[in-house]
Coordinates of C-alpha atoms in Angstrom, one line a residue:
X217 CA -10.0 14.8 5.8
X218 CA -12.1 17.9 6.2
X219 CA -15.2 18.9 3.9
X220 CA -14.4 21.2 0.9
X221 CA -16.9 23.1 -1.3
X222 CA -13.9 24.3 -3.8
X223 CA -15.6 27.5 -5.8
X224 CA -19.1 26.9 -4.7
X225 CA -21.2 27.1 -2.2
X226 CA -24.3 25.5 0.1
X227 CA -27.5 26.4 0.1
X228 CA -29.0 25.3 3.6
X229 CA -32.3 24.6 4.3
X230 CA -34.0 23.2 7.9
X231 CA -34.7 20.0 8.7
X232 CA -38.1 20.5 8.8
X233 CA -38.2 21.6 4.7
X234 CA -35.3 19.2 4.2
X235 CA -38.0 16.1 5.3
X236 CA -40.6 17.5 2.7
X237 CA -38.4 18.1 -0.2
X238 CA -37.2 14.5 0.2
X239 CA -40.6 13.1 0.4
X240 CA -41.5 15.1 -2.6
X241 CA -38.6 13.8 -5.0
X242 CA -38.6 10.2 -3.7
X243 CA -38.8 9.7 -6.8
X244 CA -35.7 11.2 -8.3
X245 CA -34.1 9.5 -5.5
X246 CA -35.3 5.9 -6.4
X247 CA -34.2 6.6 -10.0
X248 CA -31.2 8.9 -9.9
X249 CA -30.1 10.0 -6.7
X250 CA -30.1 13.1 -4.8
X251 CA -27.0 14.9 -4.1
X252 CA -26.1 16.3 -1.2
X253 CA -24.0 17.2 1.5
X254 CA -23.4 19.8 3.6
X255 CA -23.0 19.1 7.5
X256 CA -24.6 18.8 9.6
X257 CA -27.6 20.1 7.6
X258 CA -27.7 19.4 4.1
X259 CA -28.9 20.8 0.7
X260 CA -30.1 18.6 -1.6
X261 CA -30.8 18.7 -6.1
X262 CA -31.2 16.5 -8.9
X263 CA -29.2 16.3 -11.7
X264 CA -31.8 17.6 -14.2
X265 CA -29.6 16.4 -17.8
X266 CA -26.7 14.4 -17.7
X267 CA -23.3 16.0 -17.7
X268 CA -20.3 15.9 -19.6
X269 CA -19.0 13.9 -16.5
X270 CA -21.6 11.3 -16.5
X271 CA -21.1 10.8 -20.0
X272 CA -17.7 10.3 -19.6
X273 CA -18.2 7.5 -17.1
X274 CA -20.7 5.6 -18.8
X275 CA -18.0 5.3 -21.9
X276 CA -15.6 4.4 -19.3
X277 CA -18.2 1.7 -17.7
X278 CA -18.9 0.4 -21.2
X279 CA -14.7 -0.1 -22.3
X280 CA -14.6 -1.9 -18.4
X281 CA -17.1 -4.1 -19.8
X282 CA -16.1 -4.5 -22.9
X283 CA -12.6 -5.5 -21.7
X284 CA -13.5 -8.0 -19.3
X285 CA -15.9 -9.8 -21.3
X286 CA -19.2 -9.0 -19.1
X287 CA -22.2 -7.4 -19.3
X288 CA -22.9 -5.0 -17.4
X289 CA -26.7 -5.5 -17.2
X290 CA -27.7 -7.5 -13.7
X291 CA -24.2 -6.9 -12.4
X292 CA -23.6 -6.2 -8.6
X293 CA -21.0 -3.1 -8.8
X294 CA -19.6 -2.0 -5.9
X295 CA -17.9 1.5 -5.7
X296 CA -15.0 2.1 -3.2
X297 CA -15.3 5.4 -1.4
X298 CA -12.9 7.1 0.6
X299 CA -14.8 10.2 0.9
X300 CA -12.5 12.2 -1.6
X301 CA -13.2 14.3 -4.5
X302 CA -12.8 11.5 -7.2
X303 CA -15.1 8.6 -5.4
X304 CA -17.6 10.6 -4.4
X305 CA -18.0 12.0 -7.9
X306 CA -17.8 8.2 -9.2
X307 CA -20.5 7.0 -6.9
X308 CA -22.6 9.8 -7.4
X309 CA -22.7 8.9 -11.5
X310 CA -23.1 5.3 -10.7
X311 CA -25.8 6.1 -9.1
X312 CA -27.9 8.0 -11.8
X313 CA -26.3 5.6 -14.6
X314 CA -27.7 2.3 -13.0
X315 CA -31.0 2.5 -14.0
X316 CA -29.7 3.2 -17.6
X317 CA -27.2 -0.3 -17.3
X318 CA -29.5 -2.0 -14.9
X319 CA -26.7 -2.2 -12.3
X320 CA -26.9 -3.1 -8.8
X321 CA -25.3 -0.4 -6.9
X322 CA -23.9 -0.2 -3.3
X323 CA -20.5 1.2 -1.8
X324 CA -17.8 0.4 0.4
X325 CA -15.6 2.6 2.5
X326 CA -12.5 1.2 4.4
X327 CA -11.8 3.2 8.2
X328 CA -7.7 2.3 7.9
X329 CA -7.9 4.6 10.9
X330 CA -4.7 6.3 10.6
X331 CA -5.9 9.7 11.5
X332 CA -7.3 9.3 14.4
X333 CA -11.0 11.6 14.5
X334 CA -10.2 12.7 11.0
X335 CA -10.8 8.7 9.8
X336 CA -13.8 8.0 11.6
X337 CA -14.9 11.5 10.2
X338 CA -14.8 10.5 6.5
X339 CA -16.3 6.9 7.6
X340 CA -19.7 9.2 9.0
X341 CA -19.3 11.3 5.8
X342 CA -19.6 8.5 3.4
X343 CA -22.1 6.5 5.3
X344 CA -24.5 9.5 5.3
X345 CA -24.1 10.1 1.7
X346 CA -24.9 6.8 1.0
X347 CA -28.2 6.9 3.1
X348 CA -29.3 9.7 1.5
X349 CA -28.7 8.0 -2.1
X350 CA -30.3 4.9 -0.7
X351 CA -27.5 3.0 -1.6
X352 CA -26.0 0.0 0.5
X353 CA -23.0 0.7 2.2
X354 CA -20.5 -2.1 3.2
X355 CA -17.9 -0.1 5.8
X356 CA -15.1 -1.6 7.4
X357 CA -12.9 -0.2 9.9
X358 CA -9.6 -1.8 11.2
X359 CA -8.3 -2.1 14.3
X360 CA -6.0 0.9 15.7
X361 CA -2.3 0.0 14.7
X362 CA -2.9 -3.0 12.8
X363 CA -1.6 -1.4 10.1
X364 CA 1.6 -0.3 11.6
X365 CA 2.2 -3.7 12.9
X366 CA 1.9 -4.8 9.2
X367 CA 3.8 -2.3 7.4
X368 CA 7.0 -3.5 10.1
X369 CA 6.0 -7.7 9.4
X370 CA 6.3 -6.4 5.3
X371 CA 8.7 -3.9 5.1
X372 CA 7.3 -1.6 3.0
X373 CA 5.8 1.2 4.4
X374 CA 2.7 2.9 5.5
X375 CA 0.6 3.4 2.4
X376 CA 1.7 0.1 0.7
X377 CA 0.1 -1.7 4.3
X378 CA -2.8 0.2 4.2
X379 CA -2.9 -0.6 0.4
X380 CA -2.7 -4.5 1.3
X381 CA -5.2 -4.4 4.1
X382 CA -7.7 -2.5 1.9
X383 CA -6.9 -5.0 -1.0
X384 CA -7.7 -7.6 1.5
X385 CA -11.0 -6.5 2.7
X386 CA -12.2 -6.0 -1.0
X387 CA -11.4 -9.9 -1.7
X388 CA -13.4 -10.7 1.9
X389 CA -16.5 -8.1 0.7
X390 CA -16.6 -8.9 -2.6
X391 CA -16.7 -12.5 -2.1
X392 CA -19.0 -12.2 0.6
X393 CA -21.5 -10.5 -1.3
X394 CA -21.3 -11.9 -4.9
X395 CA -20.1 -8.6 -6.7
X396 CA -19.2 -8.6 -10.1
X397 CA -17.1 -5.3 -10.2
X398 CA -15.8 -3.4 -7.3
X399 CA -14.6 0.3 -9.3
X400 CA -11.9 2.3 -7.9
X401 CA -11.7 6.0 -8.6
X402 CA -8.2 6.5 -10.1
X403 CA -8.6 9.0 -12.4
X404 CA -6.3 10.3 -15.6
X405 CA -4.0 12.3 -13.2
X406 CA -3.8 9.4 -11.2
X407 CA -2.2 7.4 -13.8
X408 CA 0.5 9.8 -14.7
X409 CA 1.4 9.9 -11.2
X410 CA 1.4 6.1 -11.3
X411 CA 3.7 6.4 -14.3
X412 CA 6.4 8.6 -12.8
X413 CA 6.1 6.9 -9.7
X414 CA 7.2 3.9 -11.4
X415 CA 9.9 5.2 -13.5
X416 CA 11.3 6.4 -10.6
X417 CA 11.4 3.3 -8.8
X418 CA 12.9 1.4 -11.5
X419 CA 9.4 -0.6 -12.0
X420 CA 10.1 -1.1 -15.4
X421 CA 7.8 -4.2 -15.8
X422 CA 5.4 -1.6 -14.8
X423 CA 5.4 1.3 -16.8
X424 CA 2.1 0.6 -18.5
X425 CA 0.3 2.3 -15.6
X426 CA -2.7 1.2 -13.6
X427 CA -5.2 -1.6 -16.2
X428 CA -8.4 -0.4 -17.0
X429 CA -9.6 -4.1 -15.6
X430 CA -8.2 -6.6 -13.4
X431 CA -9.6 -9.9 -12.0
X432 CA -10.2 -10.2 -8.2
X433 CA -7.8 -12.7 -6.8
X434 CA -10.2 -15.1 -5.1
X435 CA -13.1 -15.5 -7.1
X436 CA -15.1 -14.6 -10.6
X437 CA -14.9 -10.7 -11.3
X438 CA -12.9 -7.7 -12.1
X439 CA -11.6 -4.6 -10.4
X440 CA -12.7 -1.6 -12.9
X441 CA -11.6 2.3 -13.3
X442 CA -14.1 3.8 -15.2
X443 CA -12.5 7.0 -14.6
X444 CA -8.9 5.7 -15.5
X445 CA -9.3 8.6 -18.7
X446 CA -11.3 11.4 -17.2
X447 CA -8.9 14.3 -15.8
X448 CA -8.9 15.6 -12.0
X449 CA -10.0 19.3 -13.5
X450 CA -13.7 18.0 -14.3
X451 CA -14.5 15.8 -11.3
X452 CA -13.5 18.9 -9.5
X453 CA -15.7 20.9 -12.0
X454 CA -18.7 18.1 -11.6
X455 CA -18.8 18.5 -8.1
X456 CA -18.9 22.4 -8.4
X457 CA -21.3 22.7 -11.0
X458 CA -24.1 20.2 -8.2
X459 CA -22.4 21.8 -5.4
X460 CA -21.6 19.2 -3.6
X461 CA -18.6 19.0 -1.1
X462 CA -16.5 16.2 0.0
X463 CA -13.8 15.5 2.2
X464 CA -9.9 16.3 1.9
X465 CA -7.5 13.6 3.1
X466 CA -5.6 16.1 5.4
X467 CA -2.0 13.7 4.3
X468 CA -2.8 14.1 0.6
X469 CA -1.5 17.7 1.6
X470 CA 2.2 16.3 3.2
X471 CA 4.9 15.6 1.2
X472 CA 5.8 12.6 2.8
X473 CA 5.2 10.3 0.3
X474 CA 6.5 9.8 -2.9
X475 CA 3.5 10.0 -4.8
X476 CA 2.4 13.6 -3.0
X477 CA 5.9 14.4 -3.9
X478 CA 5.3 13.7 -7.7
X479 CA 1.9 15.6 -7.8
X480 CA 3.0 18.8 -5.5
X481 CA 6.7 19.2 -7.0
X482 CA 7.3 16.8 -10.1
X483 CA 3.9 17.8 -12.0
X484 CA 3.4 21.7 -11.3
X485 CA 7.2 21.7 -12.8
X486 CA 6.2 19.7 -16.0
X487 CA 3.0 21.6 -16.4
X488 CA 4.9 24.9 -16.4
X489 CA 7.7 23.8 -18.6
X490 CA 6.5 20.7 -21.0
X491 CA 3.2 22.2 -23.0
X492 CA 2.6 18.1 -24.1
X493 CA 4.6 16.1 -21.4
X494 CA 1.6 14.0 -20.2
X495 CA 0.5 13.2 -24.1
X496 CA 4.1 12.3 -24.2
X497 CA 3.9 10.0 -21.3
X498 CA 0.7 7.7 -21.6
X499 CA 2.0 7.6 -25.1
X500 CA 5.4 6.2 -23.6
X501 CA 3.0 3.8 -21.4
X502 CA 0.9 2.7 -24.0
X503 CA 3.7 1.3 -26.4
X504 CA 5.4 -0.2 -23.2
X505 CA 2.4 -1.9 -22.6
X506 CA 2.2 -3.0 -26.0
X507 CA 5.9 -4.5 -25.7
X508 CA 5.0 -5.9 -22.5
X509 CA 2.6 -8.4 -23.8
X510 CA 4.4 -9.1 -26.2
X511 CA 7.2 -10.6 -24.7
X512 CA 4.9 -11.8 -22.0
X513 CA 2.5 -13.9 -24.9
X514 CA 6.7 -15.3 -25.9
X515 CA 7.2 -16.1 -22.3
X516 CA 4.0 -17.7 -21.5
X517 CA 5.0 -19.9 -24.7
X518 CA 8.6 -20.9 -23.4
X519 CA 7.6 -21.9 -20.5
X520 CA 5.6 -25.5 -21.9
X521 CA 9.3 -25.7 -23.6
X522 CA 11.7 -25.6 -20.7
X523 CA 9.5 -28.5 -19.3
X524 CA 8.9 -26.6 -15.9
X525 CA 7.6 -28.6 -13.4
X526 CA 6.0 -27.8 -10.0
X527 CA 6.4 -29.9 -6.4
X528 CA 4.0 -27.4 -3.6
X529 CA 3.4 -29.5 -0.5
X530 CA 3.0 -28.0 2.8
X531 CA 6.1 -27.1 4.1
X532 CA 7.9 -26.6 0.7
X533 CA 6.8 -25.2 -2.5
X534 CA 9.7 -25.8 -5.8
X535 CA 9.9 -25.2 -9.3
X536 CA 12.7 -26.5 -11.5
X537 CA 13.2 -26.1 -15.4
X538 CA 15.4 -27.0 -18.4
X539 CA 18.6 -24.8 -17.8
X540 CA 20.1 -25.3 -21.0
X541 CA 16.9 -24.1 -22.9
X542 CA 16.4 -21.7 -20.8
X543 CA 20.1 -19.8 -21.0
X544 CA 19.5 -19.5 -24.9
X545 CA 16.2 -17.4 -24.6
X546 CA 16.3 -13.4 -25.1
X547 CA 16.7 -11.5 -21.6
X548 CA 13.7 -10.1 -21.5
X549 CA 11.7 -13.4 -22.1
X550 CA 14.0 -15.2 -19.2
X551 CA 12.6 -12.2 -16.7
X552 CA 9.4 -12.7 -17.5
X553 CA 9.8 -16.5 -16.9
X554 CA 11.7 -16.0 -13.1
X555 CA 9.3 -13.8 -12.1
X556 CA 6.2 -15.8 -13.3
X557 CA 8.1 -18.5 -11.0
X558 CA 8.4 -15.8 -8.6
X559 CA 4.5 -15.1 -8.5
X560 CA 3.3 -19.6 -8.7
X561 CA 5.3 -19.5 -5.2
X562 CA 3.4 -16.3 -4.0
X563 CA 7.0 -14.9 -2.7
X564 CA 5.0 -11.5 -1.6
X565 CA 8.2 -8.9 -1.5
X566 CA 10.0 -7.1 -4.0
X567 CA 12.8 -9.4 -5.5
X568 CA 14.9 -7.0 -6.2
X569 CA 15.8 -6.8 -9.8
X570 CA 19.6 -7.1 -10.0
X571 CA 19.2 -10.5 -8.2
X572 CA 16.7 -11.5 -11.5
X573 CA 19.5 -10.2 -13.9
X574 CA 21.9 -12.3 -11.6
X575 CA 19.8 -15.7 -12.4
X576 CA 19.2 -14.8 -16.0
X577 CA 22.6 -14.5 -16.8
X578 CA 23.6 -17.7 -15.5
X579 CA 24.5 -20.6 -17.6
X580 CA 24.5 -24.7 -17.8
X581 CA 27.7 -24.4 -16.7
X582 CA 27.2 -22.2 -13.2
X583 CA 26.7 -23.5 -9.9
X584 CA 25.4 -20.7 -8.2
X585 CA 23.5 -21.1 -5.5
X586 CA 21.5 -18.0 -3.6
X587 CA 19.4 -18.2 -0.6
X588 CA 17.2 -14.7 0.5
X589 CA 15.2 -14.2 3.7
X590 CA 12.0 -12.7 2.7
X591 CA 9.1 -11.1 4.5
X592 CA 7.0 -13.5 7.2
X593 CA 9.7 -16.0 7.9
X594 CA 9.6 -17.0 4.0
X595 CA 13.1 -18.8 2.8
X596 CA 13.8 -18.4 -0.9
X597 CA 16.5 -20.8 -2.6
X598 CA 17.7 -20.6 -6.2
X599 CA 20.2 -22.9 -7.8
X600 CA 21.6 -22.3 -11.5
X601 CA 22.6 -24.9 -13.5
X602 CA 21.7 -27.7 -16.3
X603 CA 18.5 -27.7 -14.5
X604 CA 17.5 -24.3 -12.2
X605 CA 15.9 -25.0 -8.9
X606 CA 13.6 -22.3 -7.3
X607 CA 12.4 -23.3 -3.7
X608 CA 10.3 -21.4 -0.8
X609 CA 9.5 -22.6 2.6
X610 CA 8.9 -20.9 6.2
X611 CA 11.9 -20.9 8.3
X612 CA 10.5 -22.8 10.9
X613 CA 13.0 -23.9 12.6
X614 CA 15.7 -21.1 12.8
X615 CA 13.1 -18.5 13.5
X616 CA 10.6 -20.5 16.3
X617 CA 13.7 -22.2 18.2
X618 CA 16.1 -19.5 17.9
X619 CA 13.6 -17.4 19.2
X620 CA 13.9 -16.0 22.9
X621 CA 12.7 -13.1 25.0
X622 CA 15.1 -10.5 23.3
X623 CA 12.6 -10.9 19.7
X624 CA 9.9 -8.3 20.1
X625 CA 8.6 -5.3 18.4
X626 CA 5.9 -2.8 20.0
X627 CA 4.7 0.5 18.8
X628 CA 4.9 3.3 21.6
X629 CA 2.0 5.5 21.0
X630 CA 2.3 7.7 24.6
X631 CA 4.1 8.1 27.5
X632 CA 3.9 5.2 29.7
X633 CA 6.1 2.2 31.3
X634 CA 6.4 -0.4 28.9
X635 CA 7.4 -4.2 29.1
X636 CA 9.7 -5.7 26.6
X637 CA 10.7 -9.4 27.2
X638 CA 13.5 -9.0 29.9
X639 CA 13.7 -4.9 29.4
X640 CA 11.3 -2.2 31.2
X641 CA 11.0 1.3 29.4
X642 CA 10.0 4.3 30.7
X643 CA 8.8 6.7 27.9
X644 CA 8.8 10.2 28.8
X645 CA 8.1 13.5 26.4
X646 CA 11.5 15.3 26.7
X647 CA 11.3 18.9 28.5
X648 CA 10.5 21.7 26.8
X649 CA 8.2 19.3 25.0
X650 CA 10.4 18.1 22.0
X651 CA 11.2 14.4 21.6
X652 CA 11.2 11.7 23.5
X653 CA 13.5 10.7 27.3
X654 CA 13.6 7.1 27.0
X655 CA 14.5 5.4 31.0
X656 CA 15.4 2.1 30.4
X657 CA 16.3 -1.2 32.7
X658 CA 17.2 -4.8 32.2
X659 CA 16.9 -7.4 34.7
X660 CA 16.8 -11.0 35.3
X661 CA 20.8 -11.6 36.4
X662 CA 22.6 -11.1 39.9
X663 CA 23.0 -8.1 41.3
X664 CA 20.8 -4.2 40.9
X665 CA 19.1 -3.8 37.6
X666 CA 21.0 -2.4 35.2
X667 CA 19.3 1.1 33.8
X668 CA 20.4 3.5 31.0
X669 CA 18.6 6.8 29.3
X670 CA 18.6 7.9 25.7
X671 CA 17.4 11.8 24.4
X672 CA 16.1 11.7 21.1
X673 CA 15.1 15.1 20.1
X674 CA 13.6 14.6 17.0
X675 CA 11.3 11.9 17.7
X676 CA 7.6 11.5 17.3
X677 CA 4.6 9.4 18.5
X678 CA 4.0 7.0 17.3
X679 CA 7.7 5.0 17.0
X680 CA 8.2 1.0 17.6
X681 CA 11.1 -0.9 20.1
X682 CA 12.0 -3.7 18.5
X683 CA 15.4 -6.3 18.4
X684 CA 17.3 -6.3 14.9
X685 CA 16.3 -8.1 11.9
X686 CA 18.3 -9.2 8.8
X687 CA 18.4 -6.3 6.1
X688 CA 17.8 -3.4 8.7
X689 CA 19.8 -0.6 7.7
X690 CA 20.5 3.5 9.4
X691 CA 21.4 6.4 8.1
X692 CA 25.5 7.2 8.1
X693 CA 26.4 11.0 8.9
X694 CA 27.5 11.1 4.5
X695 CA 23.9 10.6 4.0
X696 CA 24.4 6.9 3.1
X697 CA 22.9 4.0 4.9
X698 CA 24.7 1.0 6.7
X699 CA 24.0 -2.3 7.4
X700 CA 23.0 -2.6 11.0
X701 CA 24.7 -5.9 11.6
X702 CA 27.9 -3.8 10.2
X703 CA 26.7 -0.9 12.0
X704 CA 27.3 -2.3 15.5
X705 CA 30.0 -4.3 14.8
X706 CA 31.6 -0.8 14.5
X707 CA 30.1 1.1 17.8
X708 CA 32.6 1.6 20.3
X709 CA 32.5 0.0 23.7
X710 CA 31.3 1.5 26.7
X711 CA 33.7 1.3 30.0
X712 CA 31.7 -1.4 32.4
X713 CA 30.6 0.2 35.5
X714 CA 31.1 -1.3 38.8
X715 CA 27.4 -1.7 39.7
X716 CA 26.6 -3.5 36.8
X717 CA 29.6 -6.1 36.8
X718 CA 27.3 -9.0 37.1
X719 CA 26.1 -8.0 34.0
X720 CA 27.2 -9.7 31.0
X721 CA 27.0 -8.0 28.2
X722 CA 25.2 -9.5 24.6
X723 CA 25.2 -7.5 21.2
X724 CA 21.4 -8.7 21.2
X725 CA 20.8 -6.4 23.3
X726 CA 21.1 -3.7 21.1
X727 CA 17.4 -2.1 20.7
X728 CA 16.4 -0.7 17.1
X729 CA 14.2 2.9 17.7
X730 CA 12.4 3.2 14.6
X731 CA 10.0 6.1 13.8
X732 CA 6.2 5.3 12.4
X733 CA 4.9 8.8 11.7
X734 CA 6.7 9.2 8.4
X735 CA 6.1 6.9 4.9
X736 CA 10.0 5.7 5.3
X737 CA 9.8 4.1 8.8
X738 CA 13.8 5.1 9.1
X739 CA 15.1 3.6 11.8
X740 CA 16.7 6.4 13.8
X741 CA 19.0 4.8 16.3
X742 CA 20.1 2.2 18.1
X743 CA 20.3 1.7 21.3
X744 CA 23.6 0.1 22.4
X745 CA 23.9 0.7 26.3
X746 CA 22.9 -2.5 27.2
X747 CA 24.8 -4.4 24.6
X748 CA 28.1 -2.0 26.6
X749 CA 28.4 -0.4 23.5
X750 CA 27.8 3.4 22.9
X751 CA 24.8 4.2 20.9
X752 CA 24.3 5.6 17.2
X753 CA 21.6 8.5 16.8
X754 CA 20.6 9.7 13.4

């Protein structure tokens, strides 16, 4: 991120008169707040009446309230701030509303520390805005790569690991400190963005858009968006009218994910060409909502009738129901039911839908039997029948014993010689500075080490090594995307050179290149010299 005064501008003052202003309106700062923020000096006024904006979230405060069934007087609210536009503005009206609600107030910002300087930039930013509110700030900053590592163990990208590991630190802070409310910033443009994102991921089941109030998942409290109604155009006029800046998250700006895609491309086209498109589609999201619950309120009814019952012990959690009863419900009340079964044994990735149409369709007469390898060694089992069987367990034994020095995964970041279980690579910038020379070697048999090189040209730092794993797929030449298992069946071998004879040659050796510095982590080619099979390069 980097500051950004959009349309107005700072009015600097020393440190010296900075020191006495502040001592001067201690006061206002006790009650409302002072607003400030210039660096590294700072200019500093009180919000003399409240604003439209204000307004806007103390209404939006009140329906978080009045949905989750709380009061919101002696609450412990904690706003999350990234530095950006939208939570700054929130925390800033928290902070002159909590006298009015008798709120507790403090903030927390999470370092995900993908951006290098820019990260620990917005961590400084928010901590000094909080300190000259006077307002607690929890901050958090996790480890370099950890969230690269986790977006490979989940499979699903960069922003949806940094979504989890943010997710998981609220839980930790929120039950560490008692908090009633942690609020989120998403604001009205946020939830149309959230609504085209879904459609166009198929998330049907979620085209109700972002909830106004959801419980936190290990203890008492709620999750709020006090702003979920007020449009981007007046935080951005709130913040210009107090002249205040904030920071820019420098990757809001790329197009390299899907949701920056919908707001640079998708919504500029709509705007220009549909005068009442966004009435159009929170109406849309509303009445799907509306359906939703619905046939979730039939579902949750059902369920005491198909006489589910639940076995969980440690190394096997399973779930089993009345198959006959269950075959004669409507389709949308049987998906409701599987993936309710789904959530009680916490199977964390995507199921992908046409597998849930597969099982609803089944009858009493099927014997169908399916078995998925899911994300952190998880096992999933379903059997269809007169009574359907859903069981999860770890995969102890085919992943822990099958295991051997060719399974490993590590993120390049730089040049450097790296070790890999029974391979040593050299990583070299390419000359003429684009991509990346790869110098590899194996060793461990009879004979000189066997050694190969691979060009890729359009690589970046960072980028991961790793051996295959089930469901990896590349990029065909059509634009289509292979299996890899199928993809190396079909690589053509390499003639075996005499130096290397002693060699014998395994299709586990086959290394996996896989970029990191996009959203899609595509893998981008595979490695198949020391398998003796030539290589594939996207």
């Amino acid at each position: 991120m980097g500051l950004s005064n959009k349309s107005c501008h700072a009015e600097f003052i020393s440190a010296s008169t900075l020191y006495i202003v502040l001592k001067i309106l201690n006061q206002v700062q006790n009650d409302r707040g002072l607003i400030l923020l210039g660096q590294p000096l700072f200019f500093v006024h009180s919000i003399n009446m409240k604003p439209d904006f204000i307004q806007q979230i103390s209404n939006g405060l009140k329906s978080c309230a009045e949905f989750c069934k709380i009061q919101l007087e002696n609450s412990k609210i904690a706003c999350a701030v990234s530095g950006g536009a939208d939570s700054v503005s929130l925390l800033l009206a928290l902070n002159f509303l909590k006298r009015d609600f008798n709120f507790e107030l403090s903030a927390i910002s999470v370092n995900h520390n993908l951006r290098g300087a820019e990260s620990l930039e917005d961590l400084k930013y928010v901590e000094s805005l909080c300190a000259q509110l006077n307002v607690s700030c929890i901050s958090v900053t996790i480890p370099y790569n950890q969230i690269y590592e986790i977006s490979l163990s989940r499979k699903g990208g960069i922003e949806e690991a940094a979504r989890f590991v943010r997710y998981r630190e609220f839980e930790r802070i929120a039950s560490e400190n008692d908090l009633t409310f942690i609020a989120l910033a998403h604001n009205k443009n946020d939830l149309l963005e959230n609504i085209l994102m879904r459609f166009m991921q198929g998330g049907v089941e979620n085209l109700g858009g972002m909830k106004i109030c959801r419980p936190f998942a290990l203890k008492e409290g709620f999750y709020i968006r006090p702003m979920i109604e007020v449009p981007r155009s007046d935080v951005e006029n709130f913040l210009s009218n107090q002249k205040v800046l904030f920071r820019t998250d420098s990757s809001n700006l790329e197009d390299n994910f899907l949701r920056n895609k919908i707001r640079h491309k998708v919504v500029p086209l709509l705007d220009e060409n549909f005068d009442f498109w966004q009435m159009g589609v929170i109406s849309s999201a509303y009445k799907s909502k509306i359906q939703k619950e619905a046939v979730e309120y039939y579902a949750r009814r059902e369920i005491q009738n198909i006489g589910l019952k639940q076995e969980f012990t440690d190394s096997c959690k399973k779930i089993s129901f009345d198959g006959e009863r269950f075959s004669s419900l409507p389709a949308g009340v049987k998906w409701n039911i599987v993936y309710e079964v789904l959530n009680r044994l916490e199977v964390s990735s995507r199921f992908p839908f046409a597998r849930v149409q597969e099982v609803c369709s089944e009858t009493v007469d099927s014997n169908l039997k399916l078995e998925f390898d899911l994300k952190n060694g998880t096992v999933l089992q379903i059997k269809c029948g007169k009574f359907f069987e859903f069981a999860s367990f770890q995969k102890v034994s085919n992943v822990q014993n099958i295991r051997t020095k060719r399974d490993f995964s590590v993120i390049i970041e730089h040049t450097g010689i790296y070790k890999l279980g029974e391979f040593q690579i050299q990583v070299e910038d390419a000359a003429g500075g684009q991509g990346v020379n790869l110098l590899g070697k194996i060793t461990g048999f009879s004979g000189d080490d066997f050694s190969a090189e691979l060009f890729l040209p359009s690589l970046n730092f960072p980028f991961v090594i790793r051996s295959r794993n089930p469901g990896d797929r590349i990029k065909c030449s059509d634009s289509t995307y292979k299996n890899v298992k199928n993809a190396v069946a079909g690589l053509k071998k390499l003639e075996q050179k005499s130096f290397c004879k002693s060699f014998t040659f395994d299709v586990k050796n086959v290394l996996v290149i896989q970029e990191l510095s996009s959203s899609d982590l595509n893998i981008v080619a595979l490695w198949g010299t020391f398998a003796g099979l030539c290589n594939w390069i996207v």
